PDB file of C-alpha atoms in Angstrom:
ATOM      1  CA  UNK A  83      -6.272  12.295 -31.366  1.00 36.00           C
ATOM      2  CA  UNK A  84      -6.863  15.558 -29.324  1.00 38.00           C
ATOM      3  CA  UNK A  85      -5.146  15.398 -25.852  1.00 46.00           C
ATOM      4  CA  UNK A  86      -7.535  14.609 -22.520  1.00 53.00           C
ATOM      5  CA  UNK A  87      -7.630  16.666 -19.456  1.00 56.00           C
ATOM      6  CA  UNK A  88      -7.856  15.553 -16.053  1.00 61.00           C
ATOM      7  CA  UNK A  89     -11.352  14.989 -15.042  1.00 65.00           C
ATOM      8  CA  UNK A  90     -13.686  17.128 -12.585  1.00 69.00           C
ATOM      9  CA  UNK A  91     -13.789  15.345  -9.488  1.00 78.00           C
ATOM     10  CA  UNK A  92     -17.021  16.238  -7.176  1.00 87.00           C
ATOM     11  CA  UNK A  93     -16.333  18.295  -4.160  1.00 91.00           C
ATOM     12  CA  UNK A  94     -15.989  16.999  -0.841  1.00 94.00           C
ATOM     13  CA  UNK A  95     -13.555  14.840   0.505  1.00 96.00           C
ATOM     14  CA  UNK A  96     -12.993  11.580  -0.793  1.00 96.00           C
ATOM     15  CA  UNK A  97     -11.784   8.327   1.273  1.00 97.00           C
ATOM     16  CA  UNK A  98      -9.500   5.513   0.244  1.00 97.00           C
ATOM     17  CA  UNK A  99     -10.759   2.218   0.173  1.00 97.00           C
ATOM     18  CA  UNK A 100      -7.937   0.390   1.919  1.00 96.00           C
ATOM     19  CA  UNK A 101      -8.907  -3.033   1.406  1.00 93.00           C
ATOM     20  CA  UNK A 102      -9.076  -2.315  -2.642  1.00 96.00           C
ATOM     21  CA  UNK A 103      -5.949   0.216  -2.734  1.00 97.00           C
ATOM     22  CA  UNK A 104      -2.543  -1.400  -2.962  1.00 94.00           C
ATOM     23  CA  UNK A 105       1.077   0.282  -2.796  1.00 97.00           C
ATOM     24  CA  UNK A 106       3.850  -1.485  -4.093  1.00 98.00           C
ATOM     25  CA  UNK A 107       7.563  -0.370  -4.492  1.00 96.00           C
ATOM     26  CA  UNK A 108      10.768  -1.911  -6.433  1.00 95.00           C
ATOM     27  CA  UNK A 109      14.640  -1.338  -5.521  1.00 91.00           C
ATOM     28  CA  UNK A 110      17.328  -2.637  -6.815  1.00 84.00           C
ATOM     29  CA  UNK A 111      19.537  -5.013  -4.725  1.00 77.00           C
ATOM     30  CA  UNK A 112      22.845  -5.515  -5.490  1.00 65.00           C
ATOM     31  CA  UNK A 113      22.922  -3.757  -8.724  1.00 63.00           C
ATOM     32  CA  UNK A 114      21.117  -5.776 -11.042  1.00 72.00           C
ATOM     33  CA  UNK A 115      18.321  -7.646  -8.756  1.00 86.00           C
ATOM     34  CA  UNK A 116      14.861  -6.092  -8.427  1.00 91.00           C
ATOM     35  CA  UNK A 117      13.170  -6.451  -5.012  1.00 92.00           C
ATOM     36  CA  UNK A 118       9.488  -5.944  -5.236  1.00 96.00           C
ATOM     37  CA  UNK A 119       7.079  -5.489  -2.013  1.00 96.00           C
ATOM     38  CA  UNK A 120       4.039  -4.054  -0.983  1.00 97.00           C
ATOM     39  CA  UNK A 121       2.871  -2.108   1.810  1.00 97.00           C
ATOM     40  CA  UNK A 122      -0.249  -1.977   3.345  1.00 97.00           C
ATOM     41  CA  UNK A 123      -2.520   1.602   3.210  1.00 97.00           C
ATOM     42  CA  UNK A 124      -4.370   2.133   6.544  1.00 97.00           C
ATOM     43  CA  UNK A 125      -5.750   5.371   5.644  1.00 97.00           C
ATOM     44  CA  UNK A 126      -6.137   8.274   2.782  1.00 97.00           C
ATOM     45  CA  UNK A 127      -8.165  11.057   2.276  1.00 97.00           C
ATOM     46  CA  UNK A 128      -8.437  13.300  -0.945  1.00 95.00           C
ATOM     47  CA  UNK A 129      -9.679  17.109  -0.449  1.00 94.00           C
ATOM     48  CA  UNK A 130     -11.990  18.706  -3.321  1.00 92.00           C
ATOM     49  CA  UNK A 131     -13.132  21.873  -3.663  1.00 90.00           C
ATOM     50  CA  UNK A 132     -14.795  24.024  -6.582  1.00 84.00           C
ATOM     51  CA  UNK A 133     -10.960  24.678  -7.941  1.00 78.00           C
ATOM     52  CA  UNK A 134     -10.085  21.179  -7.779  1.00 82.00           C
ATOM     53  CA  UNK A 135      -7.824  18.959  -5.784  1.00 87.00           C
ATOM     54  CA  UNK A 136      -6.214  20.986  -2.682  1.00 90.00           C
ATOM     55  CA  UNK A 137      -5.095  18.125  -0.247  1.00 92.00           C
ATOM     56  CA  UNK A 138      -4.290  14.351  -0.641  1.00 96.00           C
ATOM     57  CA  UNK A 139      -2.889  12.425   2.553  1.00 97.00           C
ATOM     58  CA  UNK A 140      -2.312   8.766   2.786  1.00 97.00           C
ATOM     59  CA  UNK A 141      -0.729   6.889   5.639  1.00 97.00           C
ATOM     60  CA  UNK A 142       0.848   3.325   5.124  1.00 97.00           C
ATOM     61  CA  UNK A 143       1.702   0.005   8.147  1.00 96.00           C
ATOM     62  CA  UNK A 144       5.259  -0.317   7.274  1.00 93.00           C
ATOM     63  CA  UNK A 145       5.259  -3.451   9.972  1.00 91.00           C
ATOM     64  CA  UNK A 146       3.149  -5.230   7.669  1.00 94.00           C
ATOM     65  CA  UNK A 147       5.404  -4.589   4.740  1.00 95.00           C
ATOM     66  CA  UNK A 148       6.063  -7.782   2.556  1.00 96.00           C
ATOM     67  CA  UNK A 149       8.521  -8.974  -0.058  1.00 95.00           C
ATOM     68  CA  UNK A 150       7.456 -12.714   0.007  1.00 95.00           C
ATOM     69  CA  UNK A 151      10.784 -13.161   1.562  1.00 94.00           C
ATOM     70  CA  UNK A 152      10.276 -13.246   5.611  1.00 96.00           C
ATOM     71  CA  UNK A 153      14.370 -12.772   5.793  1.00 94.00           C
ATOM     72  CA  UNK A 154      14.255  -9.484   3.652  1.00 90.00           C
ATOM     73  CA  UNK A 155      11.336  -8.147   5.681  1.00 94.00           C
ATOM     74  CA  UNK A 156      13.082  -8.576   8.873  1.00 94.00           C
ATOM     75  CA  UNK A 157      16.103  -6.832   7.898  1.00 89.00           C
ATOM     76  CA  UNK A 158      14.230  -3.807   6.084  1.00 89.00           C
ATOM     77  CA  UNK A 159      12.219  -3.254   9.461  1.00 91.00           C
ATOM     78  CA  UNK A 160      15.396  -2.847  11.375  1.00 89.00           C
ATOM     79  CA  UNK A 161      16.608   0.673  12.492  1.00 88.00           C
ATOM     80  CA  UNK A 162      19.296   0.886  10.081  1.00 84.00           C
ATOM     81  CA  UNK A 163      16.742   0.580   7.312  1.00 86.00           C
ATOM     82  CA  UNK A 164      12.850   1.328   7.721  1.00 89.00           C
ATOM     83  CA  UNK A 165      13.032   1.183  11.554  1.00 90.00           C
ATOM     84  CA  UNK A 166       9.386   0.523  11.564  1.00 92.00           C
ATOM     85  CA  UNK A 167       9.476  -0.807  15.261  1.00 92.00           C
ATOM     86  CA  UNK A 168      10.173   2.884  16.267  1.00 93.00           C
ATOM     87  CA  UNK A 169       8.505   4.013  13.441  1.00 94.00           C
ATOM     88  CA  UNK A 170       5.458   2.027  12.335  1.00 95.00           C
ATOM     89  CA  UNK A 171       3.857   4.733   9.504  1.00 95.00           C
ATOM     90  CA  UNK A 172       4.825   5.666   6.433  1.00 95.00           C
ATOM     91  CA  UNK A 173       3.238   9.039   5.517  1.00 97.00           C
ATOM     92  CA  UNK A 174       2.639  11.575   2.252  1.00 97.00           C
ATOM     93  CA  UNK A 175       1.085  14.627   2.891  1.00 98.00           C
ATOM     94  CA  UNK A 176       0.616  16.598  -0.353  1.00 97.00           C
ATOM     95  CA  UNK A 177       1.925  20.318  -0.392  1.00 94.00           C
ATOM     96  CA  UNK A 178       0.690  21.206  -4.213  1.00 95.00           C
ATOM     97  CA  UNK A 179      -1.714  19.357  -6.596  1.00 95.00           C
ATOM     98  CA  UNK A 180      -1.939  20.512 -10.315  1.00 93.00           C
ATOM     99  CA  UNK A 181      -3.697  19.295 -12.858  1.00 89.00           C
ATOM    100  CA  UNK A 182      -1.072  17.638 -15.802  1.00 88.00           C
ATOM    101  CA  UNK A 183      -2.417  16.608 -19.502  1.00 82.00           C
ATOM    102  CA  UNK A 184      -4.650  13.286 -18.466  1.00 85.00           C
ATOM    103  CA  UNK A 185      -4.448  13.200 -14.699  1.00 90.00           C
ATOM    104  CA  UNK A 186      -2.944  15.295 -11.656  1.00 93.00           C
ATOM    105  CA  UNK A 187       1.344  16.314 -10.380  1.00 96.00           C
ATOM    106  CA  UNK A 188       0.665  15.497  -6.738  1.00 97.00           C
ATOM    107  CA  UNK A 189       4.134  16.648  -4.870  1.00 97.00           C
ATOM    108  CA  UNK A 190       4.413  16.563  -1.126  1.00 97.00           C
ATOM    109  CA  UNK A 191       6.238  15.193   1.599  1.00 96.00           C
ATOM    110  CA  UNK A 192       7.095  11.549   2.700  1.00 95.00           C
ATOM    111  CA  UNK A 193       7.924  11.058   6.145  1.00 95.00           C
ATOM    112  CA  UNK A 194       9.242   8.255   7.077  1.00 91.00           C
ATOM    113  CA  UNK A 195      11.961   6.990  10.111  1.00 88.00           C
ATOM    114  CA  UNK A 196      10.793  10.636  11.946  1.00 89.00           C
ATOM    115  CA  UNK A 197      12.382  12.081   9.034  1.00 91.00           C
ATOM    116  CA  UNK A 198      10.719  13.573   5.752  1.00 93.00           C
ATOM    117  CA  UNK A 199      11.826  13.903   2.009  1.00 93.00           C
ATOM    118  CA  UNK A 200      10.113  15.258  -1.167  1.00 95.00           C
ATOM    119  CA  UNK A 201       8.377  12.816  -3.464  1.00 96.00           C
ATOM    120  CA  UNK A 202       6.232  13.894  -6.648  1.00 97.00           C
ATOM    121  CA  UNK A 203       3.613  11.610  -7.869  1.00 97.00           C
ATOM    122  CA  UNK A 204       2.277  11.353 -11.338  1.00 97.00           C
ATOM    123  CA  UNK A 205      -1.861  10.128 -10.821  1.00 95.00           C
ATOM    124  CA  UNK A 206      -4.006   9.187 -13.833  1.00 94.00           C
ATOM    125  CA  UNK A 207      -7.740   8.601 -13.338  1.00 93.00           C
ATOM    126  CA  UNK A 208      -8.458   4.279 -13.888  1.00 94.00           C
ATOM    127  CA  UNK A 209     -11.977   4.556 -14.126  1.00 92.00           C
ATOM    128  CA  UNK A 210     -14.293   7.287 -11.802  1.00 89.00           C
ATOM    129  CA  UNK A 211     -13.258   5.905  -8.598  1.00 92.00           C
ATOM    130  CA  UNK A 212     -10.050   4.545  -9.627  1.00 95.00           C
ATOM    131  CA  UNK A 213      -6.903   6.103  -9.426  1.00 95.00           C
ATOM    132  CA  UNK A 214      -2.708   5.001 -10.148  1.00 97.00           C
ATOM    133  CA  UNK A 215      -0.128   7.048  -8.675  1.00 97.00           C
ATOM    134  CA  UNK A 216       3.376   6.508  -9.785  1.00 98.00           C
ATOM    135  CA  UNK A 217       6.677   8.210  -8.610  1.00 97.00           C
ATOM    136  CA  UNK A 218      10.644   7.690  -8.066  1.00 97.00           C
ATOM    137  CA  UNK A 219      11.590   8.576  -4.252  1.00 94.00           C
ATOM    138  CA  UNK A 220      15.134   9.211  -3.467  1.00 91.00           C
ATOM    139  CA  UNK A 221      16.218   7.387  -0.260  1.00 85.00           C
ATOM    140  CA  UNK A 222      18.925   9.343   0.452  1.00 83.00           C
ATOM    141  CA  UNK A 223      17.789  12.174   2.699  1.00 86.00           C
ATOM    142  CA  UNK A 224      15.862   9.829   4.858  1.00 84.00           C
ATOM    143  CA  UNK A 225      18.955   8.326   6.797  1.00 78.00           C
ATOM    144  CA  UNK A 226      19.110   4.828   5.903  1.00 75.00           C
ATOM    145  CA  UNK A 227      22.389   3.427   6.815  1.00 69.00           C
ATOM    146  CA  UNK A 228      23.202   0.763   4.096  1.00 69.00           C
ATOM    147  CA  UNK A 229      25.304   1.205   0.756  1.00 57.00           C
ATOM    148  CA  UNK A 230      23.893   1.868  -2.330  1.00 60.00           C
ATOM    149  CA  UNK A 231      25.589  -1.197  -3.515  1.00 63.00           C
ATOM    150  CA  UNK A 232      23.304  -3.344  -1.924  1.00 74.00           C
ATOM    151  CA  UNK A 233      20.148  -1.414  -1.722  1.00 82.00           C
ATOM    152  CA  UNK A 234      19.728   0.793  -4.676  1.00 84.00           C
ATOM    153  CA  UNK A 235      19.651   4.890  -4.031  1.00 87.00           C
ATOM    154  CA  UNK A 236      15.897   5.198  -5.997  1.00 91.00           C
ATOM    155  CA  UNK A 237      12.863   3.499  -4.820  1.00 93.00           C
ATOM    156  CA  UNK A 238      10.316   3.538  -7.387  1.00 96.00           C
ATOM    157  CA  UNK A 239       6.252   3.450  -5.845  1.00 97.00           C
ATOM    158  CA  UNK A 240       2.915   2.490  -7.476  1.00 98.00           C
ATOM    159  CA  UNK A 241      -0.368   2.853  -5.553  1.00 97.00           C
ATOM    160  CA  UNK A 242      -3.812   1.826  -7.223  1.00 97.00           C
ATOM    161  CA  UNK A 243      -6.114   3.477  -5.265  1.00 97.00           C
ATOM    162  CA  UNK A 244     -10.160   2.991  -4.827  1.00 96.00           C
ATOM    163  CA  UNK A 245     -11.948   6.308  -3.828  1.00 96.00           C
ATOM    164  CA  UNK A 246     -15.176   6.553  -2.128  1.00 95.00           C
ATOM    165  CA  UNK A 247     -16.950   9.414  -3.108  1.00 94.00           C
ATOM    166  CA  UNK A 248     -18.400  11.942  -0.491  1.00 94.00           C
ATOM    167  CA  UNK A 249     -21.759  11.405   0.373  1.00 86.00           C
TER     168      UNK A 249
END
């Protein structure tokens, strides 16, 4: 079986469907537990031209994170963790976009708690208008006050995404 390339996206910019997208993350708590959660996307844009993909942008509602734990949410909005009271948005900007065997290497920036911190997504085409996005984002350099023992050090993200195609 011969390898697949990315595919040619048309040119224009395409808009994320937010009630159809979903971003979901999993830590580690305590060393052996695995916290899932999602968090909402309010907005995303992809940028084509002729050459390809040359800007991706998404922002996120960290106040409406959820764990299906109402305890755990409280605590990861406070300002030692997410601080999303002072901070509501969680944001990726993408600096570089290449194309990589079947999909795309998005890498960029996260901000998040008014700080920001590399992150590198691997994105594979679902179907035309369908996208997943998968990466490992290092908590470290944004801040958050609480040992690794209890909160693991690597987050790692998922985001299905539903494009609408420019008009």
């Amino acid at each position: 079986m011969s390898p697949r390339t990315a595919p040619a996206l048309r040119a224009g910019t395409w808009t994320v469907r937010t009630g159809r997208t979903t971003a979901s993350f999993e830590v580690r708590n305590f060393g052996f537990n695995r916290v899932r959660g999602t968090i909402p996307v309010r907005a995303g844009t992809v940028e084509v031209t002729g050459g390809g993909v040359t800007a991706v942008r998404a922002e996120l509602d960290l106040a409406a994170l959820g764990t299906e734990n109402p305890r755990r949410d409280a605590d990861l909005r406070k300002p030692n963790l997410l601080d999303s009271g002072a901070h509501p948005d969680l944001t990726f900007t993408a600096t570089g976009v290449r194309r990589r065997d079947e999909g795309w290497e998005v890498t960029g920036g996260l901000r998040l708690r008014g700080t920001s911190c590399p992150l590198t997504l691997a994105v594979e085409p679902v179907t035309a208008t369908r996208v997943r996005a998968t990466g490992t984002l290092d908590r470290a350099p944004l801040g958050m006050r609480v040992p690794r023992a209890v909160i693991g050090r690597y987050v790692r993200i998922d985001v299905e995404a539903e494009l609408e195609p420019p008009s």
